[in-house]
Structures are given as C-alpha cells and as structure tokens.
C-alpha cells in the first residue's frame, strides 16, 4: 500500500497547490473589486449583485457544487473524474471564499490610511498596489493558509466522486474493502499536510507583520 498512499498523497498535493494558486490569483482581485465597489455610491447596485453571487457560491456545500458543475466540468475539462477535473471544481468553490476573506482584510485597514491615500491623489491602481495589498499582506498570507487547509478538506470530499487523492483512497480501501488501517494512514497524511501549511503560513504571516 505504500505506493498507493504515495500516489494519492501526490495527487492531493497537486490538487491543493494548483487550485490554491488559481483561487489566490482570481480571489484577491475579486476581493479588491468587492471592497472598491462597496465604497462607491455610483456602483452600489453592482456591488449588491456581486456580493449576492459570492454569498450564493459560498453557501452551496462543496459536494453539491461538484454535482451541479458536472456539465460545465465535462465541457471545460473533457472529463468529470480525476485530479484535473477536481481542480476545476475546487477553484470554482475557492475563488468566492478567497474573495470574501480578502475583502474582510481590506475592510480592516484603518480609515486614516485610506484618507491619507486619497489626500495624496492616488488613483485606483496606486491605491491597490501601494496601500491595499502592502497593508494587508500578513492577513492575505493568513487567508491563503486558511484557503489551502480548506482545500485539503475539499480534496478529501472530492474523492467521493472520483477525484483521486487520499479521499478516494480512503473510500476505496476503507469503506468498500474495510481496510481501516488505510483510512488511518490517509487521515494522518491529511492532518500532517494541514499542520505543515498552518505552521508555514503562520511563520510567514508573522515575518511580514514585523
């Protein structure tokens, strides 16, 4: 079973890293949009619509979202099983989550800093690159850490619908073949991955906070 566990572990890491990277690349800009629109009277209605979409996607349980996305996943990825199909589903689920976390971080910036940037005449791009991102960098690292840990959990759930990884390994051998030692190994590896992510993210966040 060592070879199977190693293969499943690598599949899990692949899904977490790729979907986490994509969710971060799209989620933080989404958070920026939410933050800026929430401060704009002119685009208030657009914010309400975007905020509703984010809330809807965040409210759908991941396993149900996977089922709802089956036709889209089939058209985009050409298959509904395997790690690559799971990455598409994971990314769709994670982008709104990351967007909301980022928006909350931006809302935590002291009002005085925003007022100072306005008085200096910074445009939107300068506000984003010189104020929003730098001021919230430690929090954003923490957000990415939370995101990745959640994705570890999501990959285990996705294993129930043929995504591969440790979740599918635990189901195939533990549930169907009653090899509970394999389930224990899968749990140990999943917990270890989460702990490593938490430790690394915490250290990086504290480093940049200083």
PDB file of C-alpha atoms in Angstrom:
ATOM      1  CA  UNK A   1       0.000   0.000   0.000  1.00  0.00           C
ATOM      2  CA  UNK A   2       2.976   2.341   0.349  1.00  0.00           C
ATOM      3  CA  UNK A   3       2.989   3.046  -3.379  1.00  0.00           C
ATOM      4  CA  UNK A   4      -0.762   3.725  -3.415  1.00  0.00           C
ATOM      5  CA  UNK A   5      -0.529   6.074  -0.429  1.00  0.00           C
ATOM      6  CA  UNK A   6       2.361   7.967  -2.014  1.00  0.00           C
ATOM      7  CA  UNK A   7       0.494   8.301  -5.309  1.00  0.00           C
ATOM      8  CA  UNK A   8      -2.654   9.510  -3.530  1.00  0.00           C
ATOM      9  CA  UNK A   9      -0.620  11.985  -1.472  1.00  0.00           C
ATOM     10  CA  UNK A  10       0.988  13.466  -4.575  1.00  0.00           C
ATOM     11  CA  UNK A  11      -2.441  13.762  -6.239  1.00  0.00           C
ATOM     12  CA  UNK A  12      -3.790  15.569  -3.177  1.00  0.00           C
ATOM     13  CA  UNK A  13      -0.849  17.975  -3.093  1.00  0.00           C
ATOM     14  CA  UNK A  14      -1.216  18.606  -6.822  1.00  0.00           C
ATOM     15  CA  UNK A  15      -4.896  19.459  -6.459  1.00  0.00           C
ATOM     16  CA  UNK A  16      -4.333  21.688  -3.417  1.00  0.00           C
ATOM     17  CA  UNK A  17      -1.382  23.611  -4.875  1.00  0.00           C
ATOM     18  CA  UNK A  18      -2.839  24.235  -8.341  1.00  0.00           C
ATOM     19  CA  UNK A  19      -6.352  25.102  -7.190  1.00  0.00           C
ATOM     20  CA  UNK A  20      -4.931  27.196  -4.337  1.00  0.00           C
ATOM     21  CA  UNK A  21      -2.761  29.160  -6.748  1.00  0.00           C
ATOM     22  CA  UNK A  22      -5.663  29.761  -9.149  1.00  0.00           C
ATOM     23  CA  UNK A  23      -8.030  30.704  -6.335  1.00  0.00           C
ATOM     24  CA  UNK A  24      -5.491  33.203  -4.986  1.00  0.00           C
ATOM     25  CA  UNK A  25      -4.839  34.735  -8.396  1.00  0.00           C
ATOM     26  CA  UNK A  26      -8.557  35.265  -9.003  1.00  0.00           C
ATOM     27  CA  UNK A  27      -9.799  35.566  -5.424  1.00  0.00           C
ATOM     28  CA  UNK A  28      -7.701  38.536  -4.299  1.00  0.00           C
ATOM     29  CA  UNK A  29      -8.738  40.659  -7.338  1.00  0.00           C
ATOM     30  CA  UNK A  30     -12.331  39.659  -6.572  1.00  0.00           C
ATOM     31  CA  UNK A  31     -11.822  40.892  -3.031  1.00  0.00           C
ATOM     32  CA  UNK A  32     -10.402  44.158  -4.366  1.00  0.00           C
ATOM     33  CA  UNK A  33     -13.469  44.588  -6.588  1.00  0.00           C
ATOM     34  CA  UNK A  34     -15.817  43.890  -3.697  1.00  0.00           C
ATOM     35  CA  UNK A  35     -14.001  46.378  -1.477  1.00  0.00           C
ATOM     36  CA  UNK A  36     -13.861  49.178  -4.042  1.00  0.00           C
ATOM     37  CA  UNK A  37     -17.463  48.678  -5.150  1.00  0.00           C
ATOM     38  CA  UNK A  38     -18.662  48.705  -1.553  1.00  0.00           C
ATOM     39  CA  UNK A  39     -17.122  52.163  -1.122  1.00  0.00           C
ATOM     40  CA  UNK A  40     -18.655  53.513  -4.320  1.00  0.00           C
ATOM     41  CA  UNK A  41     -22.109  55.083  -4.359  1.00  0.00           C
ATOM     42  CA  UNK A  42     -22.235  55.023  -8.158  1.00  0.00           C
ATOM     43  CA  UNK A  43     -21.669  51.254  -8.396  1.00  0.00           C
ATOM     44  CA  UNK A  44     -23.586  50.269  -5.278  1.00  0.00           C
ATOM     45  CA  UNK A  45     -26.052  48.104  -7.213  1.00  0.00           C
ATOM     46  CA  UNK A  46     -23.191  46.253  -8.914  1.00  0.00           C
ATOM     47  CA  UNK A  47     -21.711  45.530  -5.501  1.00  0.00           C
ATOM     48  CA  UNK A  48     -25.041  44.136  -4.288  1.00  0.00           C
ATOM     49  CA  UNK A  49     -25.207  41.753  -7.260  1.00  0.00           C
ATOM     50  CA  UNK A  50     -21.583  40.618  -6.937  1.00  0.00           C
ATOM     51  CA  UNK A  51     -21.926  40.246  -3.178  1.00  0.00           C
ATOM     52  CA  UNK A  52     -25.015  38.075  -3.678  1.00  0.00           C
ATOM     53  CA  UNK A  53     -23.207  35.840  -6.183  1.00  0.00           C
ATOM     54  CA  UNK A  54     -20.310  35.360  -3.775  1.00  0.00           C
ATOM     55  CA  UNK A  55     -22.677  34.537  -0.915  1.00  0.00           C
ATOM     56  CA  UNK A  56     -24.606  32.029  -3.028  1.00  0.00           C
ATOM     57  CA  UNK A  57     -21.486  30.128  -4.105  1.00  0.00           C
ATOM     58  CA  UNK A  58     -20.137  30.134  -0.551  1.00  0.00           C
ATOM     59  CA  UNK A  59     -23.411  28.759   0.764  1.00  0.00           C
ATOM     60  CA  UNK A  60     -23.507  25.697  -1.504  1.00  0.00           C
ATOM     61  CA  UNK A  61     -21.920  22.615   0.123  1.00  0.00           C
ATOM     62  CA  UNK A  62     -18.909  21.523  -1.892  1.00  0.00           C
ATOM     63  CA  UNK A  63     -20.178  18.044  -2.740  1.00  0.00           C
ATOM     64  CA  UNK A  64     -23.424  19.538  -4.110  1.00  0.00           C
ATOM     65  CA  UNK A  65     -21.474  22.170  -6.047  1.00  0.00           C
ATOM     66  CA  UNK A  66     -19.453  19.391  -7.676  1.00  0.00           C
ATOM     67  CA  UNK A  67     -22.665  17.710  -8.807  1.00  0.00           C
ATOM     68  CA  UNK A  68     -24.095  20.981 -10.130  1.00  0.00           C
ATOM     69  CA  UNK A  69     -20.905  21.664 -12.077  1.00  0.00           C
ATOM     70  CA  UNK A  70     -20.769  18.251 -13.779  1.00  0.00           C
ATOM     71  CA  UNK A  71     -21.959  19.536 -17.199  1.00  0.00           C
ATOM     72  CA  UNK A  72     -19.602  22.531 -17.047  1.00  0.00           C
ATOM     73  CA  UNK A  73     -16.683  20.397 -15.863  1.00  0.00           C
ATOM     74  CA  UNK A  74     -17.320  17.923 -18.684  1.00  0.00           C
ATOM     75  CA  UNK A  75     -17.282  20.693 -21.317  1.00  0.00           C
ATOM     76  CA  UNK A  76     -14.253  22.534 -19.907  1.00  0.00           C
ATOM     77  CA  UNK A  77     -12.027  19.668 -18.772  1.00  0.00           C
ATOM     78  CA  UNK A  78     -13.334  16.868 -21.019  1.00  0.00           C
ATOM     79  CA  UNK A  79     -13.923  14.612 -18.014  1.00  0.00           C
ATOM     80  CA  UNK A  80     -15.635  14.667 -14.643  1.00  0.00           C
ATOM     81  CA  UNK A  81     -13.208  12.382 -12.799  1.00  0.00           C
ATOM     82  CA  UNK A  82      -9.547  12.636 -11.905  1.00  0.00           C
ATOM     83  CA  UNK A  83      -7.415  15.367 -10.302  1.00  0.00           C
ATOM     84  CA  UNK A  84      -7.702  17.817 -13.210  1.00  0.00           C
ATOM     85  CA  UNK A  85     -11.492  17.776 -13.091  1.00  0.00           C
ATOM     86  CA  UNK A  86     -11.312  18.197  -9.331  1.00  0.00           C
ATOM     87  CA  UNK A  87      -9.039  21.232  -9.706  1.00  0.00           C
ATOM     88  CA  UNK A  88     -11.719  22.968 -11.773  1.00  0.00           C
ATOM     89  CA  UNK A  89     -14.350  22.313  -9.110  1.00  0.00           C
ATOM     90  CA  UNK A  90     -12.015  23.242  -6.272  1.00  0.00           C
ATOM     91  CA  UNK A  91     -11.099  26.514  -7.948  1.00  0.00           C
ATOM     92  CA  UNK A  92     -14.728  27.484  -8.565  1.00  0.00           C
ATOM     93  CA  UNK A  93     -15.531  26.801  -4.909  1.00  0.00           C
ATOM     94  CA  UNK A  94     -12.427  28.524  -3.551  1.00  0.00           C
ATOM     95  CA  UNK A  95     -12.478  31.810  -5.513  1.00  0.00           C
ATOM     96  CA  UNK A  96     -15.553  33.261  -3.719  1.00  0.00           C
ATOM     97  CA  UNK A  97     -14.144  32.078  -0.389  1.00  0.00           C
ATOM     98  CA  UNK A  98     -10.821  33.793  -1.014  1.00  0.00           C
ATOM     99  CA  UNK A  99     -12.569  36.881  -2.359  1.00  0.00           C
ATOM    100  CA  UNK A 100     -14.587  37.276   0.834  1.00  0.00           C
ATOM    101  CA  UNK A 101     -11.550  36.763   3.050  1.00  0.00           C
ATOM    102  CA  UNK A 102      -9.628  39.382   1.073  1.00  0.00           C
ATOM    103  CA  UNK A 103     -12.485  41.881   1.247  1.00  0.00           C
ATOM    104  CA  UNK A 104     -12.632  41.468   5.025  1.00  0.00           C
ATOM    105  CA  UNK A 105      -8.886  42.115   5.234  1.00  0.00           C
ATOM    106  CA  UNK A 106      -9.210  45.291   3.169  1.00  0.00           C
ATOM    107  CA  UNK A 107     -12.065  46.469   5.387  1.00  0.00           C
ATOM    108  CA  UNK A 108      -9.720  46.143   8.347  1.00  0.00           C
ATOM    109  CA  UNK A 109      -7.346  48.839   7.040  1.00  0.00           C
ATOM    110  CA  UNK A 110      -7.567  51.920   9.307  1.00  0.00           C
ATOM    111  CA  UNK A 111      -9.678  54.684   7.819  1.00  0.00           C
ATOM    112  CA  UNK A 112      -6.855  57.171   8.333  1.00  0.00           C
ATOM    113  CA  UNK A 113      -4.607  55.320   5.891  1.00  0.00           C
ATOM    114  CA  UNK A 114      -7.296  55.364   3.206  1.00  0.00           C
ATOM    115  CA  UNK A 115      -7.976  59.065   3.816  1.00  0.00           C
ATOM    116  CA  UNK A 116      -4.266  59.813   3.563  1.00  0.00           C
ATOM    117  CA  UNK A 117      -4.006  57.993   0.235  1.00  0.00           C
ATOM    118  CA  UNK A 118      -6.992  59.957  -1.072  1.00  0.00           C
ATOM    119  CA  UNK A 119      -5.429  63.247   0.007  1.00  0.00           C
ATOM    120  CA  UNK A 120      -2.220  62.295  -1.825  1.00  0.00           C
ATOM    121  CA  UNK A 121      -4.221  61.871  -5.024  1.00  0.00           C
ATOM    122  CA  UNK A 122      -3.543  58.167  -5.576  1.00  0.00           C
ATOM    123  CA  UNK A 123      -5.523  56.639  -8.417  1.00  0.00           C
ATOM    124  CA  UNK A 124      -7.183  53.215  -8.163  1.00  0.00           C
ATOM    125  CA  UNK A 125      -4.177  51.268  -9.389  1.00  0.00           C
ATOM    126  CA  UNK A 126      -1.842  53.067  -7.000  1.00  0.00           C
ATOM    127  CA  UNK A 127      -4.298  52.572  -4.136  1.00  0.00           C
ATOM    128  CA  UNK A 128      -4.383  48.840  -4.802  1.00  0.00           C
ATOM    129  CA  UNK A 129      -0.646  48.319  -5.311  1.00  0.00           C
ATOM    130  CA  UNK A 130       0.681  50.783  -2.711  1.00  0.00           C
ATOM    131  CA  UNK A 131      -1.921  50.643   0.026  1.00  0.00           C
ATOM    132  CA  UNK A 132      -4.393  47.753  -0.081  1.00  0.00           C
ATOM    133  CA  UNK A 133      -2.009  44.890  -0.883  1.00  0.00           C
ATOM    134  CA  UNK A 134       1.009  46.030   1.209  1.00  0.00           C
ATOM    135  CA  UNK A 135      -1.101  46.939   4.242  1.00  0.00           C
ATOM    136  CA  UNK A 136      -2.898  43.597   4.280  1.00  0.00           C
ATOM    137  CA  UNK A 137      -0.038  41.314   3.196  1.00  0.00           C
ATOM    138  CA  UNK A 138       0.253  39.454   6.531  1.00  0.00           C
ATOM    139  CA  UNK A 139      -3.516  38.981   6.617  1.00  0.00           C
ATOM    140  CA  UNK A 140      -3.555  37.830   2.994  1.00  0.00           C
ATOM    141  CA  UNK A 141      -0.924  35.211   3.799  1.00  0.00           C
ATOM    142  CA  UNK A 142      -3.157  34.052   6.640  1.00  0.00           C
ATOM    143  CA  UNK A 143      -6.097  33.982   4.231  1.00  0.00           C
ATOM    144  CA  UNK A 144      -4.165  31.828   1.761  1.00  0.00           C
ATOM    145  CA  UNK A 145      -3.232  29.489   4.603  1.00  0.00           C
ATOM    146  CA  UNK A 146      -6.880  29.075   5.605  1.00  0.00           C
ATOM    147  CA  UNK A 147      -7.772  28.589   1.945  1.00  0.00           C
ATOM    148  CA  UNK A 148      -5.212  25.824   1.423  1.00  0.00           C
ATOM    149  CA  UNK A 149      -6.266  23.993   4.572  1.00  0.00           C
ATOM    150  CA  UNK A 150      -9.881  24.124   3.419  1.00  0.00           C
ATOM    151  CA  UNK A 151      -8.807  22.811   0.027  1.00  0.00           C
ATOM    152  CA  UNK A 152      -7.176  19.836   1.732  1.00  0.00           C
ATOM    153  CA  UNK A 153     -10.586  19.043   3.218  1.00  0.00           C
ATOM    154  CA  UNK A 154     -12.311  19.635  -0.117  1.00  0.00           C
ATOM    155  CA  UNK A 155      -9.971  17.210  -1.903  1.00  0.00           C
ATOM    156  CA  UNK A 156     -10.977  14.512   0.551  1.00  0.00           C
ATOM    157  CA  UNK A 157     -14.650  15.230  -0.196  1.00  0.00           C
ATOM    158  CA  UNK A 158     -13.968  15.273  -3.938  1.00  0.00           C
ATOM    159  CA  UNK A 159     -12.532  11.775  -3.574  1.00  0.00           C
ATOM    160  CA  UNK A 160     -16.107  10.563  -3.143  1.00  0.00           C
ATOM    161  CA  UNK A 161     -16.838  11.467  -6.779  1.00  0.00           C
ATOM    162  CA  UNK A 162     -13.692  10.065  -8.360  1.00  0.00           C
ATOM    163  CA  UNK A 163     -11.245  12.948  -7.941  1.00  0.00           C
ATOM    164  CA  UNK A 164      -8.408  10.739  -6.784  1.00  0.00           C
ATOM    165  CA  UNK A 165      -6.124  11.602  -3.904  1.00  0.00           C
ATOM    166  CA  UNK A 166      -6.286  10.491  -0.311  1.00  0.00           C
ATOM    167  CA  UNK A 167     -10.052  10.890  -0.093  1.00  0.00           C
ATOM    168  CA  UNK A 168     -10.684   8.374  -2.839  1.00  0.00           C
ATOM    169  CA  UNK A 169      -8.026   6.061  -1.406  1.00  0.00           C
ATOM    170  CA  UNK A 170      -9.772   6.085   1.981  1.00  0.00           C
ATOM    171  CA  UNK A 171     -13.166   5.390   0.380  1.00  0.00           C
ATOM    172  CA  UNK A 172     -11.975   2.641  -1.973  1.00  0.00           C
ATOM    173  CA  UNK A 173      -9.965   0.735   0.623  1.00  0.00           C
ATOM    174  CA  UNK A 174     -11.560   1.767   3.898  1.00  0.00           C
ATOM    175  CA  UNK A 175     -15.246   1.904   3.030  1.00  0.00           C
ATOM    176  CA  UNK A 176     -15.503  -0.712   0.287  1.00  0.00           C
ATOM    177  CA  UNK A 177     -12.821  -3.150   1.465  1.00  0.00           C
ATOM    178  CA  UNK A 178     -12.934  -2.462   5.223  1.00  0.00           C
ATOM    179  CA  UNK A 179      -9.186  -1.822   5.367  1.00  0.00           C
ATOM    180  CA  UNK A 180      -9.407   0.741   8.173  1.00  0.00           C
ATOM    181  CA  UNK A 181      -5.644   0.951   8.523  1.00  0.00           C
ATOM    182  CA  UNK A 182      -5.581   2.623   5.099  1.00  0.00           C
ATOM    183  CA  UNK A 183      -8.144   5.152   6.320  1.00  0.00           C
ATOM    184  CA  UNK A 184      -5.941   5.847   9.334  1.00  0.00           C
ATOM    185  CA  UNK A 185      -2.900   6.414   7.100  1.00  0.00           C
ATOM    186  CA  UNK A 186      -4.929   8.779   4.897  1.00  0.00           C
ATOM    187  CA  UNK A 187      -6.105  10.747   7.924  1.00  0.00           C
ATOM    188  CA  UNK A 188      -2.573  11.003   9.296  1.00  0.00           C
ATOM    189  CA  UNK A 189      -1.245  12.312   5.983  1.00  0.00           C
ATOM    190  CA  UNK A 190      -4.119  14.806   5.592  1.00  0.00           C
ATOM    191  CA  UNK A 191      -3.635  16.104   9.121  1.00  0.00           C
ATOM    192  CA  UNK A 192       0.124  16.342   8.566  1.00  0.00           C
ATOM    193  CA  UNK A 193      -0.354  18.362   5.372  1.00  0.00           C
ATOM    194  CA  UNK A 194      -2.719  20.737   7.182  1.00  0.00           C
ATOM    195  CA  UNK A 195      -0.303  21.166  10.073  1.00  0.00           C
ATOM    196  CA  UNK A 196       2.607  21.926   7.756  1.00  0.00           C
ATOM    197  CA  UNK A 197       0.501  24.501   5.910  1.00  0.00           C
ATOM    198  CA  UNK A 198      -0.624  26.089   9.188  1.00  0.00           C
ATOM    199  CA  UNK A 199       2.923  26.263  10.561  1.00  0.00           C
ATOM    200  CA  UNK A 200       4.401  27.660   7.346  1.00  0.00           C
ATOM    201  CA  UNK A 201       1.617  30.195   6.839  1.00  0.00           C
ATOM    202  CA  UNK A 202       1.801  31.340  10.450  1.00  0.00           C
ATOM    203  CA  UNK A 203       5.549  31.869  10.278  1.00  0.00           C
ATOM    204  CA  UNK A 204       5.326  33.801   7.005  1.00  0.00           C
ATOM    205  CA  UNK A 205       2.499  35.955   8.328  1.00  0.00           C
ATOM    206  CA  UNK A 206       4.430  36.853  11.481  1.00  0.00           C
ATOM    207  CA  UNK A 207       7.553  37.583   9.424  1.00  0.00           C
ATOM    208  CA  UNK A 208       5.798  40.077   7.164  1.00  0.00           C
ATOM    209  CA  UNK A 209       3.876  41.566  10.072  1.00  0.00           C
ATOM    210  CA  UNK A 210       7.179  42.607  11.608  1.00  0.00           C
TER     211      UNK A 210
END
